XYZ file of C-alpha atoms in Angstrom:
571
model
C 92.521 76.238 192.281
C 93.465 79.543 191.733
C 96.479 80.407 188.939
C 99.028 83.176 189.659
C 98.113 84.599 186.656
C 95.059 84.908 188.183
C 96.301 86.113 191.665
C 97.759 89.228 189.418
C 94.627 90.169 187.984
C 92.676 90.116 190.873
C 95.703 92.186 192.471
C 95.626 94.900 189.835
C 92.115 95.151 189.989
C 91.607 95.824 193.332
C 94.848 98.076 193.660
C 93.400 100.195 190.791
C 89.748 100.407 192.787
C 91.292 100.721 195.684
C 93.508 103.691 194.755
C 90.339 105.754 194.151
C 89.192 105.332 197.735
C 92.209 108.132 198.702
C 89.711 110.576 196.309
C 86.756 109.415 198.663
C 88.481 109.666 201.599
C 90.211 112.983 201.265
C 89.302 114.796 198.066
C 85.466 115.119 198.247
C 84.046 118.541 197.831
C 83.250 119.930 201.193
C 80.735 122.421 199.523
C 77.002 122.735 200.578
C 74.275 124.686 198.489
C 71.177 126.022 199.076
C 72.321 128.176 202.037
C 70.584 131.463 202.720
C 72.621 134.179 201.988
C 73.391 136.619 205.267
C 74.781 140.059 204.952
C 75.090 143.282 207.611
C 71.884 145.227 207.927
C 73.649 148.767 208.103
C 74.787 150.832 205.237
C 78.322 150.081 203.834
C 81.374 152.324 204.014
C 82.504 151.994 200.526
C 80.231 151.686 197.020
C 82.812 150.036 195.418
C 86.285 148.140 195.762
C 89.523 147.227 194.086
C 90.727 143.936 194.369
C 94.754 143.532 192.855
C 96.263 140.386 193.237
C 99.920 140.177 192.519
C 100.132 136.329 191.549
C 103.130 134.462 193.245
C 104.429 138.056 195.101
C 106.120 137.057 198.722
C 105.181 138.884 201.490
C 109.149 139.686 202.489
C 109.591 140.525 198.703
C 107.326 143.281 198.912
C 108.102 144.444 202.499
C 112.045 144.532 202.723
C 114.442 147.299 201.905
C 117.250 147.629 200.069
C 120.415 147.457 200.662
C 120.548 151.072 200.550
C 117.821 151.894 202.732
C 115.135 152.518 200.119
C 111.390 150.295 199.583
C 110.751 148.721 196.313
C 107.321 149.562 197.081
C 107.531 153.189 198.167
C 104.068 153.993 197.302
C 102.130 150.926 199.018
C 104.674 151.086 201.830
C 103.310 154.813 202.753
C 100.021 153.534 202.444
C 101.233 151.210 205.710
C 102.423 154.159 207.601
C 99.454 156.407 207.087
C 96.815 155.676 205.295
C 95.678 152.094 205.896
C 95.687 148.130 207.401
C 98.362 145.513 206.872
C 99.328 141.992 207.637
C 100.772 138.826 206.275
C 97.765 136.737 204.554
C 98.416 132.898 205.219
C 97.822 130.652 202.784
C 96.681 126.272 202.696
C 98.407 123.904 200.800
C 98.345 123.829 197.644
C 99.960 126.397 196.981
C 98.847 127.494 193.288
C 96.848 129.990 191.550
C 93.574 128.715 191.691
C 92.823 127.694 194.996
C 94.585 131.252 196.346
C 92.240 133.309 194.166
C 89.118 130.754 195.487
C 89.888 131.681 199.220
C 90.418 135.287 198.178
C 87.163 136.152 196.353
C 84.688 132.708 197.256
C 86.480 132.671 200.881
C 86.859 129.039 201.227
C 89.473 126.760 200.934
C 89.779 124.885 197.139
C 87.294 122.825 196.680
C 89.689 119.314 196.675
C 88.055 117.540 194.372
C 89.753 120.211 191.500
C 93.101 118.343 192.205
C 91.390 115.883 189.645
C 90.878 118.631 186.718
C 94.500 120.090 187.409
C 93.023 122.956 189.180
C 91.458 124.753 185.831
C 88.251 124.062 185.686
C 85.346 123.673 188.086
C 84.279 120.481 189.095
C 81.493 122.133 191.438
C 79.337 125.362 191.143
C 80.603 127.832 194.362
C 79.282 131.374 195.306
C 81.945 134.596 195.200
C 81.947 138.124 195.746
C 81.645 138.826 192.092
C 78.649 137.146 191.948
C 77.074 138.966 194.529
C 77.660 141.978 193.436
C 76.156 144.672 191.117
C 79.116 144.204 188.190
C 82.410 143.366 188.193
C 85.193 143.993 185.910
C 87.867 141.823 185.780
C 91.400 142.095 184.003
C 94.512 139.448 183.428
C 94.933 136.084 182.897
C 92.715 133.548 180.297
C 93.899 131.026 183.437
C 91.912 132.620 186.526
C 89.134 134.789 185.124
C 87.061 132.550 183.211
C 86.550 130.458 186.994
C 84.475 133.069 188.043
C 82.375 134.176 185.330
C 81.240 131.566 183.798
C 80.476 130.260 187.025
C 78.894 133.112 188.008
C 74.605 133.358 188.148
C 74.629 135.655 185.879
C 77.291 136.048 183.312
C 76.689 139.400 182.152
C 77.185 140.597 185.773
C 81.073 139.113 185.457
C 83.223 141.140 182.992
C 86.346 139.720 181.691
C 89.115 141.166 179.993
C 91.992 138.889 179.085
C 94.906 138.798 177.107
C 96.348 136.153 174.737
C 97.267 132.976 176.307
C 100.344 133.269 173.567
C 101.218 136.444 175.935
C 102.418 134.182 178.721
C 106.136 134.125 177.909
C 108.758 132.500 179.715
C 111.779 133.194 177.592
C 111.669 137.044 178.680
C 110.593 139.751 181.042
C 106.502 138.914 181.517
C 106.166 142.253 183.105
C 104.305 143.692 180.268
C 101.297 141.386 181.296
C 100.971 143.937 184.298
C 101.197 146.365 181.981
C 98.469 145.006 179.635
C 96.302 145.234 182.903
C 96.656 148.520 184.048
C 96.695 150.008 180.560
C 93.073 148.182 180.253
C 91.809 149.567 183.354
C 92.845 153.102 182.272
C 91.051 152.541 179.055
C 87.444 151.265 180.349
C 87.477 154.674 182.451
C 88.276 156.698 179.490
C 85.533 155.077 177.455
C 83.201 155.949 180.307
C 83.613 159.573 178.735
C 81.824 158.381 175.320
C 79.687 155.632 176.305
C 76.640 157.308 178.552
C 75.632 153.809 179.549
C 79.369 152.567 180.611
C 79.701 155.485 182.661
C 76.176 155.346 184.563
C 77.274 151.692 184.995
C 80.860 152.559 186.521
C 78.934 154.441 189.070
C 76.408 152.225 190.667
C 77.193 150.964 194.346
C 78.108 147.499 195.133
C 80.707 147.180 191.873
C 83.949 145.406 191.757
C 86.857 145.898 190.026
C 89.268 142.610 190.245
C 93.235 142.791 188.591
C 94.870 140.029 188.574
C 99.360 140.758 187.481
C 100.443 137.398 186.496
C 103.714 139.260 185.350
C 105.185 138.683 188.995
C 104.724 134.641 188.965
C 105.457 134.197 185.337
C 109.173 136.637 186.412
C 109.450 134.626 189.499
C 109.366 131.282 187.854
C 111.769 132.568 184.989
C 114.123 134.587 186.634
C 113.665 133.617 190.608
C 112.083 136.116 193.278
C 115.623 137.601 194.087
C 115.840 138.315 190.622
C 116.642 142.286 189.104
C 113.505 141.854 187.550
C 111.300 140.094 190.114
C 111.646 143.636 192.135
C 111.693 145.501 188.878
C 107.984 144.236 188.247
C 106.732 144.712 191.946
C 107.955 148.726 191.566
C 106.170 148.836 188.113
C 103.286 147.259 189.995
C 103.671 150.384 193.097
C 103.812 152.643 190.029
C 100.777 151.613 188.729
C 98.445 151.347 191.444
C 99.190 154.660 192.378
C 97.960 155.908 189.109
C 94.918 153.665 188.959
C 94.295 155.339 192.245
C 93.976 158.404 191.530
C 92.545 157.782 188.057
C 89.746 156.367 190.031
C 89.707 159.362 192.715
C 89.549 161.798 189.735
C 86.335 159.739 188.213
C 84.262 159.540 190.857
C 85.615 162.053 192.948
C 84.550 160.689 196.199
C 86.184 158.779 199.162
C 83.712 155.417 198.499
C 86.473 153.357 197.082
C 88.127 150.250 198.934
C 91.549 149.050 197.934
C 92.394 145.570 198.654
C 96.002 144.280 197.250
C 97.298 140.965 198.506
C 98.735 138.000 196.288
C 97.334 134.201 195.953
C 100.613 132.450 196.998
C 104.164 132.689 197.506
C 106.796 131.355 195.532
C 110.393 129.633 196.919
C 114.075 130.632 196.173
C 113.511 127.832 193.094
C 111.083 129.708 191.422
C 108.004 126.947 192.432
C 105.224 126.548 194.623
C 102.940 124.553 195.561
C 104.013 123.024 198.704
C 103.540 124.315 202.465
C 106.662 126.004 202.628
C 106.369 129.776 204.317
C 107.906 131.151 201.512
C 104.711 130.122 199.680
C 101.790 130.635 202.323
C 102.920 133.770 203.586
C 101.519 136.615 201.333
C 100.926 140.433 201.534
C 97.789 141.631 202.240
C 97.630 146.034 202.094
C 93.578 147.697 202.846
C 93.110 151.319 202.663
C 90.196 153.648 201.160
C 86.524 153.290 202.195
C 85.482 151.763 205.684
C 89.425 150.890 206.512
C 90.671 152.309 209.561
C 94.407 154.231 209.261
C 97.476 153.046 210.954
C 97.960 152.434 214.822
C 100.939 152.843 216.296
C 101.820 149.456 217.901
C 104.594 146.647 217.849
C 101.422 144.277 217.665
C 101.752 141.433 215.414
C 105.409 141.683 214.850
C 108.026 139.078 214.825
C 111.572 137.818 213.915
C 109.819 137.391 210.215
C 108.965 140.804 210.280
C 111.767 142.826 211.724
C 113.979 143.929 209.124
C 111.535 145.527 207.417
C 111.805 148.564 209.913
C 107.852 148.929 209.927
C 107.913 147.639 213.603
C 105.865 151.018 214.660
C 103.129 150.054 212.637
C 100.484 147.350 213.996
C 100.509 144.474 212.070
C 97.192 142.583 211.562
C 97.439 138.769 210.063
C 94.728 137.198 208.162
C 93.992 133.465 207.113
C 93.685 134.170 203.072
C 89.776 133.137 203.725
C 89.057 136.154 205.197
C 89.340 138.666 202.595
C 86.346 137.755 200.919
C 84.085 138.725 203.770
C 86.430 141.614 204.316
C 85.570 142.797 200.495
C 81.641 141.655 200.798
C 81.364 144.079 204.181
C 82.681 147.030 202.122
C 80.825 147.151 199.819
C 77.797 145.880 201.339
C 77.413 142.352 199.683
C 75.630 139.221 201.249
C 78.840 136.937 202.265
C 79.632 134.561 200.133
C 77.593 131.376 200.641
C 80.707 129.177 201.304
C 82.600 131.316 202.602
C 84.132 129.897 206.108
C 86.078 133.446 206.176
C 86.308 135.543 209.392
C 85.787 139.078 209.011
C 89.445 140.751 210.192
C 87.668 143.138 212.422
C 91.127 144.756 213.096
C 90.910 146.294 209.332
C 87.553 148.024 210.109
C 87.208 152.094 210.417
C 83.593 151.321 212.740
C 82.114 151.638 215.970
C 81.541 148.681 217.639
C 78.001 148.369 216.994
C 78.638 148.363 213.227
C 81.258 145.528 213.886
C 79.411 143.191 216.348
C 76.580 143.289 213.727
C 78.994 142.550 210.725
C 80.241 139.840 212.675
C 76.764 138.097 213.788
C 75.852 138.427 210.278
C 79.259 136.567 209.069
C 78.521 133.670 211.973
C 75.207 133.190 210.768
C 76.385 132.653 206.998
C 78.382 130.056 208.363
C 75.924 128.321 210.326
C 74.100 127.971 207.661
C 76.481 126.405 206.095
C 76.599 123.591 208.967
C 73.089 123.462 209.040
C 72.628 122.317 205.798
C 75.592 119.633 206.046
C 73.869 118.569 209.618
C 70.646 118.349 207.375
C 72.043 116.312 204.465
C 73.634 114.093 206.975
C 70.311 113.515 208.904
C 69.001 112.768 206.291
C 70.800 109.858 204.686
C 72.944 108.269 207.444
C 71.659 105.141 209.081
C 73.130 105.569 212.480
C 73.113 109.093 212.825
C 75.455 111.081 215.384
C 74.911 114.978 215.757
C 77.614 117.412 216.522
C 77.771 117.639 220.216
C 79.162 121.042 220.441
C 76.120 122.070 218.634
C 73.346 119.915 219.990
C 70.961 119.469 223.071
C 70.813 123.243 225.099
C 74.041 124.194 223.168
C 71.497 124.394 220.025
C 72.345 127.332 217.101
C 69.006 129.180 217.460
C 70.366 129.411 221.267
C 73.429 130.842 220.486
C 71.564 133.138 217.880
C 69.113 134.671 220.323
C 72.252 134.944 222.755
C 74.148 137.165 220.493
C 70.812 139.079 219.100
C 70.139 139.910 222.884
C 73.327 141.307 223.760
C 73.571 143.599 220.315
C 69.790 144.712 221.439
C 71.172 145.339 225.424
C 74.659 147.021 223.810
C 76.949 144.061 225.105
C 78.868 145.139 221.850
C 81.690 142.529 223.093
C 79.772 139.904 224.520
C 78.083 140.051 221.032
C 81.604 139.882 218.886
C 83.067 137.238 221.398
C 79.874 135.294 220.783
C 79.748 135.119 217.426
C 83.706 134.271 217.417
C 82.374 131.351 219.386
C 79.614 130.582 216.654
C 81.803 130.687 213.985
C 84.386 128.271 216.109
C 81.742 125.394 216.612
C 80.300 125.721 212.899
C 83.615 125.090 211.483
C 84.251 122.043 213.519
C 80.640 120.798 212.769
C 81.019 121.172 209.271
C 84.631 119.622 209.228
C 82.657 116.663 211.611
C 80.247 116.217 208.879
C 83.023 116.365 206.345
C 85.034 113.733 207.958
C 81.711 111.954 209.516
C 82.179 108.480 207.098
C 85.705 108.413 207.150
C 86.061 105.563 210.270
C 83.901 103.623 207.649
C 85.547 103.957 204.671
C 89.113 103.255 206.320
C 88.412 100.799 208.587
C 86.954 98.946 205.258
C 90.175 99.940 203.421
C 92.587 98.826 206.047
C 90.290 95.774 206.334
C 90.423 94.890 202.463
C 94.907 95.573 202.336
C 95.242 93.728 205.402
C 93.228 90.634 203.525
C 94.769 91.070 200.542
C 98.156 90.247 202.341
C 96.787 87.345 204.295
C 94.999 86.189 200.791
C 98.857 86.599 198.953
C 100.640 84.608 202.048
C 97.882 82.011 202.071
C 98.840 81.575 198.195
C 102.412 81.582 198.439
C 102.625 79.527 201.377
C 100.200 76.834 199.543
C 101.807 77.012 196.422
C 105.755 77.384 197.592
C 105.963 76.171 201.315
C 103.289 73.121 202.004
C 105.267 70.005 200.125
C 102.153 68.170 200.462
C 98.196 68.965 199.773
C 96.418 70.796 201.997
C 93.496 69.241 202.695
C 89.797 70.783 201.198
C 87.390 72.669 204.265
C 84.876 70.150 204.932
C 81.676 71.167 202.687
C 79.370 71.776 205.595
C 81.931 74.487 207.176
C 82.488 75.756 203.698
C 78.883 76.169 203.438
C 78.712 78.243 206.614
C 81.431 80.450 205.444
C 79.830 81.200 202.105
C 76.403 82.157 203.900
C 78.125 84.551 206.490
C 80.515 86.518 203.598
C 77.135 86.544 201.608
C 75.175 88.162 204.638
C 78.044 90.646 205.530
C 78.491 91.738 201.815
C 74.223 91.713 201.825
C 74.307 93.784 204.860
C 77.174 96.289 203.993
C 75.743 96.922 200.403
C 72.108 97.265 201.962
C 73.712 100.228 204.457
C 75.813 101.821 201.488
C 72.383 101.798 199.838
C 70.414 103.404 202.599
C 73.054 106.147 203.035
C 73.121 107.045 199.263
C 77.069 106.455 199.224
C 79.168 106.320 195.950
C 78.877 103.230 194.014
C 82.583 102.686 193.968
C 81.671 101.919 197.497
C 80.614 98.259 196.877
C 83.663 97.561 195.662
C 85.414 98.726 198.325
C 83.358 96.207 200.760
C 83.296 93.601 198.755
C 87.110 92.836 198.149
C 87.864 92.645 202.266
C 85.045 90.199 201.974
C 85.983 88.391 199.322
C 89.763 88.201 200.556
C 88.563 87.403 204.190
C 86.161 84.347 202.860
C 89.061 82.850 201.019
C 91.386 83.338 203.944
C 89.014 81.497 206.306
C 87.824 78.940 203.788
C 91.734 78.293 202.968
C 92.628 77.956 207.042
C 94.106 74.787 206.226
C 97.111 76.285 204.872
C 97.730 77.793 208.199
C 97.277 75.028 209.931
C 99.948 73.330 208.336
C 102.506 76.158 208.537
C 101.928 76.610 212.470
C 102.405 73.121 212.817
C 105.818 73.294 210.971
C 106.891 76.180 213.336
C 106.031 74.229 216.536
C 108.062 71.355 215.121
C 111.137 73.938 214.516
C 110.377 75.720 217.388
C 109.215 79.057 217.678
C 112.688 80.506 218.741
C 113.805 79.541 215.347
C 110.993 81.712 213.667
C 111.771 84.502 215.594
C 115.460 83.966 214.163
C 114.113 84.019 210.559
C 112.115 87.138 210.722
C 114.800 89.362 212.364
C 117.178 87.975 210.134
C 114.780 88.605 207.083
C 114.116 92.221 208.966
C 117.908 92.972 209.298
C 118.484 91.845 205.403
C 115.655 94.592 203.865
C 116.737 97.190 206.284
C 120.232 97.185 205.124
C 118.964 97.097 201.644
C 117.175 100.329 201.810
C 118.954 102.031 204.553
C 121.597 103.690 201.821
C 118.753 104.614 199.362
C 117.183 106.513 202.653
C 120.385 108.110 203.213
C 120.544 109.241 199.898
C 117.317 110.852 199.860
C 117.883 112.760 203.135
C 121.009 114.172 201.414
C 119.219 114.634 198.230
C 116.371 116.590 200.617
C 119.505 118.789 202.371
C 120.796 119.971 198.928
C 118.072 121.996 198.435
């Protein structure tokens, strides 16, 4: 007879096995490799960009005037009204540095599986637009560059400078990390005067140049975004990208340079982020230089969030944060990143609309790939296996790829672009299909193994605290039977997590439903005896107990859930 002391082990076992099964369910890396890499076939506009991220700047923050009229931003916000693209860049949950800077230079959404390494290191090797390209040199924090160089294929091709982690102060202003940057920039380009080999380097195509200002989070979370010093850093920041502009003009004295400044999250009136909140997702994003086309006057794009910063003359052009990478990696002429699910903002583009409807067949088909391979993997391994509709039968890829190849070749230029739109649509479904493909499994055995853990605790309680009398044994030739059939189903679930090359952890997860189930049904007797009770009482009298039992917890938590809400309103 099983002890309570026993009951409690087997409880925290499978509550501590079970409480992995949320990583399997929703934090498994949705990344594919081995992907061809796919890339526009004509000549870039730019041979090299700049890529500043402002770490935690708002998009309003940046945008808004002062009280007295004037922009904290003067030099960025002229760059809106005559030189270049703009939009708000929307963010995913969560929130943080990390998985901004992932979508912005790998264009994908953070791997999930990082939430278990506290979003530092990487649990997964991903492709960016530094490593596609020629060189990049990268400037700021020991906390985001070291992600993508020593990821990168080759190391040498990722340049990192970093300052002191012991340069991350919160007790003061941290604007002198933004400094730090900019001061570093300025001084690779005036070694390129004395070093022969730096300077031929600093003038190939296909380079990158990546700054990431932590001084704007690190001043947000000390001081608040509404802080003196919060806008102090952003003008510092305008200040200093005008110089590194025309630094850079001066050097290569050329118009081949892209300029790409947006910011990896938001931050809240607290000083935090990490949550959903629009005062976290919504971010600037600015383009100008090379290949971006200038302003167009428009009301386009605008809304209430929008209006008071008086540039309602000025199309606005939103992004998902995703698709900056391709945006970057069809500047410059790189092969898109091979996870990138990114859209190529069209909108930004100074092209003809051949130049765009090939850009944009090339981005569809780097992320059909992508599906293709998950489709493959899946094929491969699943036991009952059930294609993507969408994408299956005479709705095939390699139909919709000579679709959109014809039209380019007959000059459909926007039958082409709508096409690949389409393309790009379906792929993303099928590869979150794939992604979610085992989940009706894995829960339906999860919901399965808590609902049997309850009926195996009543069937325990109500044996050992509500029968007065024994309950009788199951018969051993019944008893038998049930042992064979939890052995088969256990046999047969095991065999099929086998087959499919699923985690291990998974035979756990099957076999405590089982195992809970078998004892319930071999136990029945204890059921028995309690039904017959209630039909003695009457079932109107059970229905008495449990609303009265209902009525009892509900106005035992009903003031904690009032306090919460006002706890929630506070803020």
């Amino acid at each position: 007879m099983l002890s309570r002391e026993a009951l409690l082990v087997i409880g925290v076992v499978f509550h501590v096995v079970y409480l992995f099964s949320i990583f399997d369910i929703y934090f498994m890396s949705p990344l594919v490799h081995g992907m061809k890499h796919h890339k526009s076939p004509l000549p870039p506009p730019a041979q090299r960009v700049v890529l500043i991220v402002g770490d935690g700047l708002r998009a309003d923050k940046l945008f808004e005037l002062e009280q007295d009229g004037t922009s904290r931003a003067p030099y960025l916000r002229q760059i809106i009204q005559q030189r270049g693209a703009w939009g708000v860049s929307h963010t995913r949950v969560p929130t943080e540095s990390r998985p901004g800077h992932v979508a912005i230079i790998a264009g994908f959404y953070e791997d999930v599986s990082a939430v278990t390494t506290g979003w530092t290191m990487n649990p997964v090797e991903f492709d960016s637009v530094f490593n596609q390209s020629r060189h990049t040199w990268s400037f700021g924090s020991p906390d985001i560059l070291p992600m993508f160089s020593e990821g990168a294929s080759d190391r040498e091709r990722v340049e990192t400078f970093m300052f002191p982690p012991e340069y991350e102060d919160f007790s003061g202003d941290a604007s002198h990390l933004d400094t730090w940057v900019f001061n570093h920039v300025k001084a690779l380009f005036r070694n390129a005067s004395s070093n022969v080999a730096l300077d031929k380097q600093l003038r190939q195509d296909k380079v990158v140049f990546f700054l990431h200002l932590l001084g704007l989070d690190t001043n947000g979370h000390t001081h608040r975004p509404y802080s003196q010093t919060y806008y102090d850093n952003i003008r510092l920041v305008d200040r200093s990208i005008k110089e590194i502009e025309a630094l850079m003009r001066d050097f290569y004295g050329d118009d081949k340079t892209s300029f790409v400044f947006t910011a990896d999250h938001g931050m809240n009136n607290r000083g935090g982020h990490g949550d959903g909140h629009p005062d976290n997702t919504r971010t600037p994003l600015i383009a100008w230089g090379a290949g971006i086309r200038h302003p167009i006057a428009s009301s386009l794009g605008h809304d209430e969030f929008s209006h008071p910063w008086h540039l309602n003359d000025v199309q606005r052009n939103d992004v998902l944060q995703a698709d900056i990478a391709p945006l970057m990696s069809h500047l410059v002429g790189l092969p898109y990143p091979a996870n990138s699910v990114g859209r190529l903002p069209l909108d930004y583009l100074d092209a003809d609309e051949y130049t765009k409807a090939e850009a944009a067949f090339a981005n569809a088909r780097g992320i059909l790939a992508q599906y293709e391979m998950k489709h493959a993997e899946k094929e491969r391994d699943e036991l009952f296996f059930r294609s993507f509709a969408p994408l299956s039968g005479t709705h095939a890829p390699s139909a919709f790829l000579n679709t959109i190849q014809l039209a380019i070749d007959a000059q459909d230029y926007a039958k082409a672009e709508a096409l690949s739109q389409q393309l790009m649509d379906l792929s993303l479904q099928g590869l979150r299909y794939f992604q979610t493909y085992d989940w009706l499994f894995l829960r339906s055995v999860i919901t399965a193994g808590f609902i049997g853990w309850c009926a195996f605790c009543l069937e325990f309680v109500l044996r050992h605290y509500c029968v007065a009398r024994a309950v009788p044994a199951c018969p051993s030739g019944k008893a038998n039977a049930i042992h064979a059939l939890a052995f088969f189903v256990f046999v047969a679930l095991a065999g099929m997590i086998w087959i499919q090359k699923m985690r291990p952890l998974y035979y756990a997860y099957v076999f405590f439903p089982v195992f809970f189930w078998h004892q319930v049904v071999l136990n029945g007797a204890t059921y028995s005896l309690i039904l017959g009770r209630v039909r003695q009482h009457g079932y109107l009298a059970m229905a008495a107990a449990l609303i009265g039992t209902l009525v009892v917890m509900e106005a035992l938590v009903s003031p904690l859930k009032r306090k919460t809400t006002r706890k929630s309103c506070s803020f």
